[in-house]
Short mmCIF file of C-alpha atoms in Angstrom, two decimals:
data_model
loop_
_atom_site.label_atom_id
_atom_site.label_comp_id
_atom_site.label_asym_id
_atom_site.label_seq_id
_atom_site.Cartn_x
_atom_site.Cartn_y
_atom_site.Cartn_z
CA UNK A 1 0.00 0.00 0.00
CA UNK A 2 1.38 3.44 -0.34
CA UNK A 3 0.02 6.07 2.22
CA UNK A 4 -0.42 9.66 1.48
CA UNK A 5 -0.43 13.19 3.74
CA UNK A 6 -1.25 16.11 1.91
CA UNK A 7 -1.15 19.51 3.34
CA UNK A 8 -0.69 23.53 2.48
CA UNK A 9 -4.34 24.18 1.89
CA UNK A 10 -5.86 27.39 3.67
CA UNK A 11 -7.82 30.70 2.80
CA UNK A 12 -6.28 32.88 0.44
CA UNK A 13 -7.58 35.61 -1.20
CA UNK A 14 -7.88 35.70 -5.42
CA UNK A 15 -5.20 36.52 -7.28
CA UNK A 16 -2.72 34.93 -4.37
CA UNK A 17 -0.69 31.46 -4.12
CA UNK A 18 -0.73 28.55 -2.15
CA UNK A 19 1.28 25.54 -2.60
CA UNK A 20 0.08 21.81 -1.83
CA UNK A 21 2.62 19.13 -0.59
CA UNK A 22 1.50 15.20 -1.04
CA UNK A 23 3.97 13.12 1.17
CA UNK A 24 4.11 9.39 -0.07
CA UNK A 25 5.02 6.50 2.19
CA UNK A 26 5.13 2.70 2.09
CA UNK A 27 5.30 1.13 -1.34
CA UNK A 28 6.79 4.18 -2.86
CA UNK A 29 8.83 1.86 -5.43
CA UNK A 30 5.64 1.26 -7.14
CA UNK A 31 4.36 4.11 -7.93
CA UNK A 32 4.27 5.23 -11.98
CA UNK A 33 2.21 8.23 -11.68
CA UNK A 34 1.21 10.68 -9.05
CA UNK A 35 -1.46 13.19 -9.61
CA UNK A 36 -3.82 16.22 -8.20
CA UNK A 37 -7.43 16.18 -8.26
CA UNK A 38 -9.75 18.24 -6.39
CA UNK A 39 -13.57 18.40 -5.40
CA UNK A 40 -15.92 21.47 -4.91
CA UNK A 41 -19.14 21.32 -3.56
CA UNK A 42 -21.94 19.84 -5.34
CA UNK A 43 -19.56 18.90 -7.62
CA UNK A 44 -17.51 15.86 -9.29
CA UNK A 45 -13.92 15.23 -8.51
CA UNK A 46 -12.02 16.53 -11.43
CA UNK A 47 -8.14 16.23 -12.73
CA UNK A 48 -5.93 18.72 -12.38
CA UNK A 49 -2.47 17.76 -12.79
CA UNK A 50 -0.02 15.19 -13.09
CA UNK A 51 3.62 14.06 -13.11
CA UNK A 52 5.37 10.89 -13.71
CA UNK A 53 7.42 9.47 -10.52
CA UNK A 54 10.46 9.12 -12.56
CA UNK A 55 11.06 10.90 -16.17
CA UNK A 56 10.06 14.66 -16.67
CA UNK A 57 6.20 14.23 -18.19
CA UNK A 58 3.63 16.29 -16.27
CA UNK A 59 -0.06 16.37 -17.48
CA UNK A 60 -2.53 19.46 -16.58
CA UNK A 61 -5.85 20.23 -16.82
CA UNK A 62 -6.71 23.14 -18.97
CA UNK A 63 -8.08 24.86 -15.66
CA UNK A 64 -4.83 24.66 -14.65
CA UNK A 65 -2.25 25.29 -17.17
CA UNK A 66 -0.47 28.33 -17.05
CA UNK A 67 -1.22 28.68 -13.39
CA UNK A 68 -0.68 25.96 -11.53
CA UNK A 69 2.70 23.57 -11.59
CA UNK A 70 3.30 20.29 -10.49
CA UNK A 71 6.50 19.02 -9.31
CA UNK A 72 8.48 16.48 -7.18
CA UNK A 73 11.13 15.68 -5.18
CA UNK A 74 12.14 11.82 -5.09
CA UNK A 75 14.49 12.11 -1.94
CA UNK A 76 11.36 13.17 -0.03
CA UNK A 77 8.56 11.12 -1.64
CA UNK A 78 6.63 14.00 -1.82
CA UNK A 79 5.27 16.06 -4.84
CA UNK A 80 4.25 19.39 -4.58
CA UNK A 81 1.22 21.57 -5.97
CA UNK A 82 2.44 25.32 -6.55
CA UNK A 83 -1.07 27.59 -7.06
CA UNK A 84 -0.41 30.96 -8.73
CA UNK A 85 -3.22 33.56 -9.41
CA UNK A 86 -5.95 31.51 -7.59
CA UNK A 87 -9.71 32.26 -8.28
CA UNK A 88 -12.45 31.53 -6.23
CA UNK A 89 -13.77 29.09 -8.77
CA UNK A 90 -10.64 27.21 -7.29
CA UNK A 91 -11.99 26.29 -4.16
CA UNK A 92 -12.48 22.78 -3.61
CA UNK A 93 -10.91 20.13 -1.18
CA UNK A 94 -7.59 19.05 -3.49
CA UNK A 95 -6.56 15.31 -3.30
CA UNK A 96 -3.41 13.61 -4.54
CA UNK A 97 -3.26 9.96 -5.52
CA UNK A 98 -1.23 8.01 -6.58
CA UNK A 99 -1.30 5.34 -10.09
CA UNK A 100 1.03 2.58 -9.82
CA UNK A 101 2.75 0.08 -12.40
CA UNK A 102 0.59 -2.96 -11.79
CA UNK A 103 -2.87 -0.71 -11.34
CA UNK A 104 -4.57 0.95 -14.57
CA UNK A 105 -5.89 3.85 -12.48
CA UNK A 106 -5.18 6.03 -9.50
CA UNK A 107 -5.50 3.55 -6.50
CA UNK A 108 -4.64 5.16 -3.25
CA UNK A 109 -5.62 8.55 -2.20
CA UNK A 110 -4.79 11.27 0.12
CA UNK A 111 -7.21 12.47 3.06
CA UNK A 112 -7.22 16.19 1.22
CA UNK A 113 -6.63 19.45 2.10
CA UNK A 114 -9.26 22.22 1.66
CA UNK A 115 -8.30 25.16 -0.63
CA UNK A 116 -10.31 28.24 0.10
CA UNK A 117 -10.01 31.47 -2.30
CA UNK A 118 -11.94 34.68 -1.57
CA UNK A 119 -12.96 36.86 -3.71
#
């Protein structure tokens, strides 16, 4: 199983930046694909970015691009969510997950961390 702890959410007000951090642990060896997702209210859980645990593809949605950029750090297990020019129509609790070799979707999945932008 791999575990994951996200944090870095909070209340921020539009136009301002947050960054997300998504710490993996356990069977971190497995893992092909880690990626953000998020969930407003009344809503469905959507994609919003991507990035392959080894190799330098990353994968947005068009919500994000331009704005938002996902990275990682391998010594750490942990990938990161940096949040530029926020707008309230990005509030929503944001998840990470993770995909791994042997699975053919994201499998394991963070507790979240709720985003908050004011207008």
């Amino acid at each position: 199983q791999v575990q994951l702890v996200e944090s870095g959410g909070g209340l921020v007000q539009a136009g301002g930046s947050l960054r997300l951090s998504c710490a993996a642990s356990g069977r971190t060896f497995n893992i092909y694909t880690m990626g953000w997702f998020r969930q407003a209210p009344g809503k469905e859980r959507e994609f919003v970015a991507a990035i392959s645990w080894t190799g330098p593809r990353t994968y947005y949605a068009a919500s994000a691009k331009g704005r938002f950029t996902i990275s990682r750090d391998n010594a750490k297990n942990t990938v990161y969510l940096q949040m530029n020019s926020l707008k309230p129509e990005d509030t929503a609790v944001y998840y990470c997950a993770t995909k791994g070799y042997d699975s053919g979707d994201y499998d394991y999945w963070g507790q979240g961390t709720q985003v908050t932008v004011s207008s």
